[in-house]
XYZ file of C-alpha atoms in Angstrom:
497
model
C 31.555 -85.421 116.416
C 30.753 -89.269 117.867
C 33.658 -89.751 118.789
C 33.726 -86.516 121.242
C 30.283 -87.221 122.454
C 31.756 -90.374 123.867
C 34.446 -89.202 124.947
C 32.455 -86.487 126.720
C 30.168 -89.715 128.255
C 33.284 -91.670 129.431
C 34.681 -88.048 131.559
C 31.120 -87.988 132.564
C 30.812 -91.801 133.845
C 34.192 -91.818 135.407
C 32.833 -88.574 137.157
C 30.350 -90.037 138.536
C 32.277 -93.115 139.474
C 35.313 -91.110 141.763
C 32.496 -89.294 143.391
C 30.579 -92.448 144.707
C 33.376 -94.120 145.749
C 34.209 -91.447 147.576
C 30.942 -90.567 149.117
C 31.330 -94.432 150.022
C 34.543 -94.336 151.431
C 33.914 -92.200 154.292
C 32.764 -95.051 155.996
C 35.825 -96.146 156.223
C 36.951 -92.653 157.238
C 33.952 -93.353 160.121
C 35.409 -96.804 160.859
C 38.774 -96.586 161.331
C 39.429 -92.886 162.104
C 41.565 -91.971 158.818
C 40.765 -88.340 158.085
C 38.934 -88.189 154.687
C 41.335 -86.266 152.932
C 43.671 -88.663 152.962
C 41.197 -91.197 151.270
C 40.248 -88.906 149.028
C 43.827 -87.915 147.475
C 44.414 -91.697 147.488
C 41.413 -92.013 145.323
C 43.059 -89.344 142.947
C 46.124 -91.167 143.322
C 44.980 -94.363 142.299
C 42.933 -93.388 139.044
C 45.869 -90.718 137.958
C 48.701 -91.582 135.448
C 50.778 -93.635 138.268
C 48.223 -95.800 138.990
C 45.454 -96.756 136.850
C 45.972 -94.110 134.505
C 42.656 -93.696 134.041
C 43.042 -89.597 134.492
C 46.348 -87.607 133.423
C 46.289 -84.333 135.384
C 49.298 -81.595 135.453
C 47.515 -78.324 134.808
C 49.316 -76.355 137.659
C 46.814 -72.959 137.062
C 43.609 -75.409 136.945
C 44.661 -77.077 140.019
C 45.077 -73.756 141.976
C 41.909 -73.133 140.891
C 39.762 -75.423 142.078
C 41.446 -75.445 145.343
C 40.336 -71.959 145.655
C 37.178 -72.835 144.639
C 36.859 -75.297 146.954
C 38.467 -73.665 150.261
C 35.566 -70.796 149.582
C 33.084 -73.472 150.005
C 34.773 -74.807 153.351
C 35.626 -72.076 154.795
C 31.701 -70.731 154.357
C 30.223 -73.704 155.397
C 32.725 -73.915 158.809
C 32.284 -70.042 159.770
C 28.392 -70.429 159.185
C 28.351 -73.531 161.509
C 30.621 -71.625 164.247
C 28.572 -69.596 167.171
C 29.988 -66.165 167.973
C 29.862 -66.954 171.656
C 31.427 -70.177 171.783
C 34.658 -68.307 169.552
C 34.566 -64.572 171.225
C 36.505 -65.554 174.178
C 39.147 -67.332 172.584
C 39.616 -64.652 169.417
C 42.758 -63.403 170.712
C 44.587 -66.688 171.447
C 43.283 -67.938 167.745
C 44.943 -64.509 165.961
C 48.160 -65.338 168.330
C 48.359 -68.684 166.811
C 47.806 -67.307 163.347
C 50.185 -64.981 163.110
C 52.855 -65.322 165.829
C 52.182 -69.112 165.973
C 52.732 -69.345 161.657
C 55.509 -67.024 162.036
C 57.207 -69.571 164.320
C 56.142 -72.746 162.850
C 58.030 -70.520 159.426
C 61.447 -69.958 160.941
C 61.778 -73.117 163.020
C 60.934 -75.227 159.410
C 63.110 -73.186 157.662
C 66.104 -74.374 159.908
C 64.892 -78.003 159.458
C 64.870 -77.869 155.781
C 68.106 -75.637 155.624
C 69.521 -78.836 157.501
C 67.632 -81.611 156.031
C 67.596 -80.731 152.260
C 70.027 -78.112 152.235
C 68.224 -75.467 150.649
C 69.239 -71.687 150.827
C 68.320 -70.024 153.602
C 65.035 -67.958 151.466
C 64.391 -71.495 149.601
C 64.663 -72.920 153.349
C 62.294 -70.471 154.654
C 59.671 -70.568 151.523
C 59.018 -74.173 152.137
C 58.753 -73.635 156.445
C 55.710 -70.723 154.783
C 54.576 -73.580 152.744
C 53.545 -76.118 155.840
C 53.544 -72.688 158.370
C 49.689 -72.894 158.986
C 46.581 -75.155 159.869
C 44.053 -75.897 157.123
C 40.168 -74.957 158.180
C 39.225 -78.437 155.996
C 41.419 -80.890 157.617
C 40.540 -79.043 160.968
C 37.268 -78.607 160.365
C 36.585 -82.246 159.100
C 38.184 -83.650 161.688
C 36.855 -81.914 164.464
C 33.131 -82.205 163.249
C 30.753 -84.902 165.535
C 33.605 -85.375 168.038
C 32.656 -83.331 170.624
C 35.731 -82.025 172.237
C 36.002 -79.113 174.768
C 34.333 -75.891 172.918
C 37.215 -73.716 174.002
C 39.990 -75.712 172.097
C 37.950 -76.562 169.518
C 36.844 -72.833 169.130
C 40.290 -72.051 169.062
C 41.435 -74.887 166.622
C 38.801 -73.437 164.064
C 39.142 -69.795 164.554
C 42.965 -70.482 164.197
C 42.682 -72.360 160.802
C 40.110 -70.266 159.913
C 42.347 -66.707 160.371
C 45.982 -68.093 160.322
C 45.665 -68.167 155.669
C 46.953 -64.335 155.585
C 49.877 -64.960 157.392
C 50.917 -67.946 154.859
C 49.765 -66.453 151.650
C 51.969 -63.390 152.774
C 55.076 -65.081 154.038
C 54.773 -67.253 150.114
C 54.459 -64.628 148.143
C 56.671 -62.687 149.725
C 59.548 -65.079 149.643
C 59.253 -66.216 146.105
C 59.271 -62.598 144.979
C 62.610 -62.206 147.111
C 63.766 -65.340 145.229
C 63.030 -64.268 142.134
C 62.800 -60.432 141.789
C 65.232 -57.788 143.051
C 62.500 -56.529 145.103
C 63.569 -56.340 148.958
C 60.971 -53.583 150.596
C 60.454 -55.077 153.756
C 58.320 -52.182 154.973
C 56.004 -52.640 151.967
C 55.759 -56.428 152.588
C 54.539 -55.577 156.000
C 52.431 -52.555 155.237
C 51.125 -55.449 152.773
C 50.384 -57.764 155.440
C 48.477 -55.214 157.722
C 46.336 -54.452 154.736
C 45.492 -58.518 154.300
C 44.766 -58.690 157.618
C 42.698 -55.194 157.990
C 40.973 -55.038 154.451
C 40.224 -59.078 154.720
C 38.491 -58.297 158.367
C 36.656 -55.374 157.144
C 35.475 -56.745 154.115
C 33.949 -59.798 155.181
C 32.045 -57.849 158.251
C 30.492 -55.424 155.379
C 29.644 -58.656 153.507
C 28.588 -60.439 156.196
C 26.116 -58.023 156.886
C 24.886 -57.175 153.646
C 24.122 -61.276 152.449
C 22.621 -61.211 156.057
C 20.033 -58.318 155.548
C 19.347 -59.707 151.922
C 18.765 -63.309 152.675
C 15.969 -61.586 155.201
C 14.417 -59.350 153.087
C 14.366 -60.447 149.618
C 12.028 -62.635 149.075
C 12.959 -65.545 146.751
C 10.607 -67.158 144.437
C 12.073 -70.497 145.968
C 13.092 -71.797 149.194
C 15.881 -73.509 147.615
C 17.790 -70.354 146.349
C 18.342 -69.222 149.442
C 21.405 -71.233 150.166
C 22.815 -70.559 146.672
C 21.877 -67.108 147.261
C 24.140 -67.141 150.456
C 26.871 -68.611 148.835
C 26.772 -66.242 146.097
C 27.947 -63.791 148.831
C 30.789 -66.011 149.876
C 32.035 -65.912 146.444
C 31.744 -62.241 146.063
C 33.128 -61.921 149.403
C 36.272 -63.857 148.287
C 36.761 -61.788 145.102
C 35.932 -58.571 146.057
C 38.184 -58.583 148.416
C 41.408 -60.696 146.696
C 41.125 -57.832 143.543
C 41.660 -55.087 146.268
C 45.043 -57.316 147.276
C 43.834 -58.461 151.002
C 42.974 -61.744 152.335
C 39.654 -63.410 150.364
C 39.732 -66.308 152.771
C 39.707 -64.521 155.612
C 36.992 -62.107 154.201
C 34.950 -65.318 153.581
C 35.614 -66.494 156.922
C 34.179 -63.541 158.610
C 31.164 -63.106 156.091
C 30.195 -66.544 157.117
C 30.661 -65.937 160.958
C 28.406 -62.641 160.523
C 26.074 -64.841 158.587
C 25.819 -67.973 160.919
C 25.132 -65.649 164.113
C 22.402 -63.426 162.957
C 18.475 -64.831 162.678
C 18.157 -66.044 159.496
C 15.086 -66.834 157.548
C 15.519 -70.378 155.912
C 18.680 -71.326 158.316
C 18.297 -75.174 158.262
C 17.952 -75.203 154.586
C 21.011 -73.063 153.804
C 23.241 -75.172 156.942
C 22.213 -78.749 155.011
C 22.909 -77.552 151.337
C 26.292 -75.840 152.267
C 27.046 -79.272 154.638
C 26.630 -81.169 151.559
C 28.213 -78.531 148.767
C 31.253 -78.614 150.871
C 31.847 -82.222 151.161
C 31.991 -82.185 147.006
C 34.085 -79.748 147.384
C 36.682 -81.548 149.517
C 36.043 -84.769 147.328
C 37.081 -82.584 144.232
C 39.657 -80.752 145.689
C 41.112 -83.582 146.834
C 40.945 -85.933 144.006
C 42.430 -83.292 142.020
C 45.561 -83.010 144.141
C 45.778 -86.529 144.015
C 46.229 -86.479 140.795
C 48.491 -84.167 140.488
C 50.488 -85.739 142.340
C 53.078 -88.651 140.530
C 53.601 -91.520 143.137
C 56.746 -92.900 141.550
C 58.267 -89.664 142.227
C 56.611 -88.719 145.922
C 57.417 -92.308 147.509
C 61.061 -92.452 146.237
C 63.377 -93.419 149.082
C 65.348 -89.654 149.375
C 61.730 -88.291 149.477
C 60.302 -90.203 152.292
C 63.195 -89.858 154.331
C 64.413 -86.596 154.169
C 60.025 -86.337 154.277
C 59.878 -87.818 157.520
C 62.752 -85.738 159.233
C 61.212 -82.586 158.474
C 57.652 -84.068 159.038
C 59.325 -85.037 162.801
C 60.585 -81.381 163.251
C 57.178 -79.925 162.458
C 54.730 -82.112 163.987
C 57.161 -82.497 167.737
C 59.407 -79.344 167.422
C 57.724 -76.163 165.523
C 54.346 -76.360 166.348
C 54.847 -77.228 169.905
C 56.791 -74.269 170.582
C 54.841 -72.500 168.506
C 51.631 -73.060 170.298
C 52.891 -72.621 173.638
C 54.947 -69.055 173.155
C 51.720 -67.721 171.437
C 49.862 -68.729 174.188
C 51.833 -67.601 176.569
C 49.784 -64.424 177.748
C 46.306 -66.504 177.909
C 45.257 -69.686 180.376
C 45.474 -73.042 178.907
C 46.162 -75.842 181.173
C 49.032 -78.455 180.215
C 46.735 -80.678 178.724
C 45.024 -78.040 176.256
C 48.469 -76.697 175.030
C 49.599 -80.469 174.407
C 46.111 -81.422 172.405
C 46.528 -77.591 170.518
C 49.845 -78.454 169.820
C 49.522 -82.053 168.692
C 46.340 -81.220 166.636
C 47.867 -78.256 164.738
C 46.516 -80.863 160.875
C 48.244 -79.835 157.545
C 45.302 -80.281 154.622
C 44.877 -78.735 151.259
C 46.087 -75.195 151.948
C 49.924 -75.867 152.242
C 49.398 -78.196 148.857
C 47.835 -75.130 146.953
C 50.128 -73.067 148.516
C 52.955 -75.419 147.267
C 51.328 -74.880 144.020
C 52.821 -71.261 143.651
C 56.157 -71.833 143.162
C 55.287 -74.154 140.004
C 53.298 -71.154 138.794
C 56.460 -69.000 139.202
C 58.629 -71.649 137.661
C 61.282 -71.490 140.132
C 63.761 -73.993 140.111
C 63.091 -76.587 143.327
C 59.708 -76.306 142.623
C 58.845 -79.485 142.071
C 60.643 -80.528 144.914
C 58.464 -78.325 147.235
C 55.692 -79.414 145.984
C 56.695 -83.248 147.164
C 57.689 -82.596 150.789
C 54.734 -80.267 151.634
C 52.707 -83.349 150.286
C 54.401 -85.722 151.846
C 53.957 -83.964 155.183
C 50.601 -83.251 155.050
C 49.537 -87.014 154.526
C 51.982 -87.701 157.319
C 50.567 -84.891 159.335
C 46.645 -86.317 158.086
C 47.952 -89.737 158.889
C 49.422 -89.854 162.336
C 47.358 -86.750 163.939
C 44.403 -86.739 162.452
C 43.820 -90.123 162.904
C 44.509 -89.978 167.028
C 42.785 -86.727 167.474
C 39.812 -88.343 169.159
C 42.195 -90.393 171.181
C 44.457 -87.908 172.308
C 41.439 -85.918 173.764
C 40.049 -88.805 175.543
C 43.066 -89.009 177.096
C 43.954 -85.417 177.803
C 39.906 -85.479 179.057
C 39.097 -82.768 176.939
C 35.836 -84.526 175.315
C 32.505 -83.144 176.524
C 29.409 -85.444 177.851
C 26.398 -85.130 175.139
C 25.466 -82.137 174.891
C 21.480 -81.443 175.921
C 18.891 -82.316 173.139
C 17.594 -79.014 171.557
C 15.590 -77.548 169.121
C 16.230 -79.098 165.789
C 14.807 -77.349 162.107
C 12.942 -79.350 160.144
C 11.712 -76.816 157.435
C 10.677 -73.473 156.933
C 7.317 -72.598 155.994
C 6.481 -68.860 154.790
C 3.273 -67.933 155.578
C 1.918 -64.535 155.058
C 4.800 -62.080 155.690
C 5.639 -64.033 158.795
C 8.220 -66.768 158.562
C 7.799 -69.796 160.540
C 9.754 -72.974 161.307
C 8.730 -76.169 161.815
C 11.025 -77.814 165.240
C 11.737 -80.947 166.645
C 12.443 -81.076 170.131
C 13.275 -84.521 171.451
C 12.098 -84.952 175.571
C 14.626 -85.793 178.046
C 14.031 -87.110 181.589
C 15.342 -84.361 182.960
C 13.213 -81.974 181.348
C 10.573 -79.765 183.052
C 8.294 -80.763 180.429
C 8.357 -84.751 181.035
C 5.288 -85.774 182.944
C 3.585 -82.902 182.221
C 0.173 -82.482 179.692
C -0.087 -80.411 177.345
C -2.700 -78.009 178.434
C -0.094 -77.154 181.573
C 2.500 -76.399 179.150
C 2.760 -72.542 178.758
C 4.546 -71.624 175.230
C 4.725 -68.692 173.611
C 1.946 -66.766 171.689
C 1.511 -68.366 167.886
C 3.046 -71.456 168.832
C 1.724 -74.820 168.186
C 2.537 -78.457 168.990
C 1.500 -79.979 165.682
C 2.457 -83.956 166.463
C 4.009 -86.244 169.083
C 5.944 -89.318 167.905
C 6.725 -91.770 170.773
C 8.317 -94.837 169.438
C 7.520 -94.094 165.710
C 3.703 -93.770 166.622
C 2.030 -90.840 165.966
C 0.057 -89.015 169.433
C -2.850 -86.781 169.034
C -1.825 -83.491 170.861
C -5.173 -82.073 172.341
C -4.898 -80.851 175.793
C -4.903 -84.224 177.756
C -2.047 -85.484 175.812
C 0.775 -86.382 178.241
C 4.813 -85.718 177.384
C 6.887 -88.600 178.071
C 11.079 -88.973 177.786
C 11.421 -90.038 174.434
C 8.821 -88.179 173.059
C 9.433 -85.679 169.887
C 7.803 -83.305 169.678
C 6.649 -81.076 166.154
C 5.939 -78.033 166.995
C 5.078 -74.604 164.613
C 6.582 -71.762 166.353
C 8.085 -68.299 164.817
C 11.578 -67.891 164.385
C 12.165 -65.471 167.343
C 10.343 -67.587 169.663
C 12.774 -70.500 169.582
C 15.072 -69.828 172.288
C 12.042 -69.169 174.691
C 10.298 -72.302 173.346
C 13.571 -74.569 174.234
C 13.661 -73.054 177.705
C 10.129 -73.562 178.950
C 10.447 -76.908 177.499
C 13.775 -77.781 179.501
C 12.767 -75.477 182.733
C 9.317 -73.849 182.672
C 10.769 -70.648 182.333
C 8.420 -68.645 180.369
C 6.730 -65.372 181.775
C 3.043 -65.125 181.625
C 4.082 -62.452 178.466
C 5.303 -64.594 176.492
C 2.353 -67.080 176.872
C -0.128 -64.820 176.007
């Protein structure tokens, strides 16, 4: 009994170990531009059997599970984060490139790895499904803070974030040709449709539902509320996988409903998911690392015949890819090039590279080294110049204007209010002004100026400086007309009284 006490203490410390040097290595991640993933499988890496051999991992269904555990968590905490009207105008373009674009990326792979490995043509076409489509962490990760154009980065995300269908079905539909007798094209597509349709569907019912419940219930805590909301994601996921469509892409679209409608407690549920899904990536992560058996990944026949079909991928399929799905839609030169250079591999292709191990098919093993191989090649040489290559292309964004930023949520009566922070710009129609000439909204109150980290009195004479923050108490509702009489002077007498 001690002895599995301390055993049960050592899992426990070395736990807690791989999770602050992780949390600690993303400065490095900050530093030197490596995407995080790629520290954090090289964390796994290091303490699995290969390396320090601290952890001995090969429990392909456990594996697969966390993954999916973990990609729920992203792919919640990325559609919550995304704004309906910055992704509505390039929907169209992001389905394109998640269906015709995967279906591309598929077939030109598949002749690469016919060529480079010598595969069969179905083996040769499983492993082009494997790598066939974006990964919403690795896009979402990378993309996060750097400010580039909202169109291509709308499109980036909502392509990542819809294009998981269209690989799950092209997998599972090729190892069942592989190993069954089972050839019914028209049910594999009928199949399809209903991943696609039933995911979409779904996740808008969902969506909606978690939405009207986080509003009206009212929770004995303001901390449940995020948990409460990801409850939804979860059910959202599984719900809709045991009716055979797409749970990610239910999840996906639960979150955008979510993220776009008022919300009471919004800041609180944004931080708690921000920081739930970075453990999730560290664990998902980790545990791919070690899964994964260096001596047999970097052998020499792995790296090369790794890096010819990395090569095809990263300068052949997905550039053709990108621009024949685009075709009917206007992109300049420069936003097809960055779209096609930034199309990141990430955990999805690994998990997916996980199925034909749970199918024991022959090469599996094999697959499951050159999609890994390729996606820290892929994490490696594009994610890393990312924020270069849209420098270059001029596809970053100046600073966007200061707005109002959460600070908590207060519920008083049956009226929910949030405590803002709205930092002054010179620019602003408020700088200069006191604040008895400022006109807000009815129920609104500024509670405290800070100007260099002293503390103002507001009463009426107080003047507004750039620099100033300013704390105001203000309804939920009255935000958007708070930010724009406080950057124009654009509220009607109405409002202010």
């Amino acid at each position: 009994m001690i002895q599995e006490v301390i055993e049960s203490d050592k899992i426990i410390l070395l736990t807690s170990l791989l999770l602050l040097f992780s949390i600690l290595i993303t400065k490095l991640s900050d530093r030197f531009g490596l995407p995080s993933l790629v520290l954090f499988i090289g964390a796994g890496m290091v303490v699995g059997s290969d390396g320090l051999g601290l952890l001995y991992f090969n429990n392909v269904q456990i594996a697969e599970a966390i993954g999916v555990f973990s990609l729920v968590v992203i792919l919640y905490e990325g559609g919550i984060q995304t704004h309906w009207k910055t992704i509505k105008p390039v929907v169209l373009p992001s389905v394109s490139l998640a269906t015709i674009g995967v279906l591309l990326t598929t077939t030109i792979v598949a002749v690469g790895a016919k060529l480079v490995f010598g595969f069969s043509w179905l083996e040769s076409f499983l492993l082009g499904s494997l790598v066939g489509s974006t990964d919403a962490a690795a896009v979402f990760a990378v993309l996060k803070d750097k400010n580039i154009d909202d169109k291509i980065e709308a499109t980036l995300e909502g392509e990542s974030g819809t294009n998981d269908p269209m690989a799950f079905f092209l997998t599972i539909s090729f190892i069942e040709l592989i190993t069954t007798d089972r050839s019914g094209i028209w049910s594999l597509a009928l199949q399809f449709f209903w991943q696609m349709a039933g995911g979409l569907l779904l996740g808008l019912f969902i969506g909606k539902m978690a939405s009207v419940s986080l509003n009206k219930i009212k929770l004995s805590s303001g901390g449940l509320y995020p948990l409460f909301g990801l409850a939804f994601a979860f059910f959202s996921y599984s719900v809709t996988s045991l009716v055979n469509a797409s749970g990610f892409l239910a999840v996906y679209i639960t979150a955008l409903v979510v993220g776009n409608l008022d919300l009471s407690f919004r800041e609180s549920i944004h931080k708690f998911n921000e920081g739930f899904s970075w453990m999730a990536q560290i664990l998902m992560f980790i545990i791919l690392g070690l899964f994964v058996f260096p001596s047999r990944l970097f052998s020499d026949w792995i790296i090369l015949h790794g890096l010819l079909l990395s090569g095809i991928l990263i300068l052949v399929a997905r550039p053709i890819a990108t621009w024949i799905s685009l075709l009917p839609w206007q992109y300049s030169l420069k936003e097809k090039a960055f779209l096609s250079w930034a199309g990141l591999r990430g955990a999805v292709p690994i998990i997916l590279a996980l199925f034909p191990m749970l199918a024991e098919m022959e090469n599996s093993q094999l697959f499951f080294n050159a999609v890994f191989f390729i996606v820290l090649t892929s994490a490696l040489i594009q994610g890393a110049s990312i924020p270069y290559a849209a420098t270059k292309l001029g596809l970053v964004n100046p600073l966007p204007p200061h707005d109002l930023e959460q600070l908590q949520v207060l519920t008083v009566g049956q009226k929910n209010l949030d405590i803002v922070q709205y930092k002054v710009e010179k620019q602003d129609w408020v700088n200069g002004k006191k604040i008895k000439n400022i006109r807000l909204p009815k129920n609104t109150l500024i509670n405290a100026i800070v100007r260099h980290g002293k503390v103002i009195t507001p009463d009426g004479d107080a003047l507004i400086q750039e620099g100033d923050s300013l704390y105001i108490l203000a309804e939920q509702h009255l935000q958007g007309a708070i930010a724009d009489d406080l950057k124009t002077g654009s509220v009607t007498e109405a409002d202010a009284d």
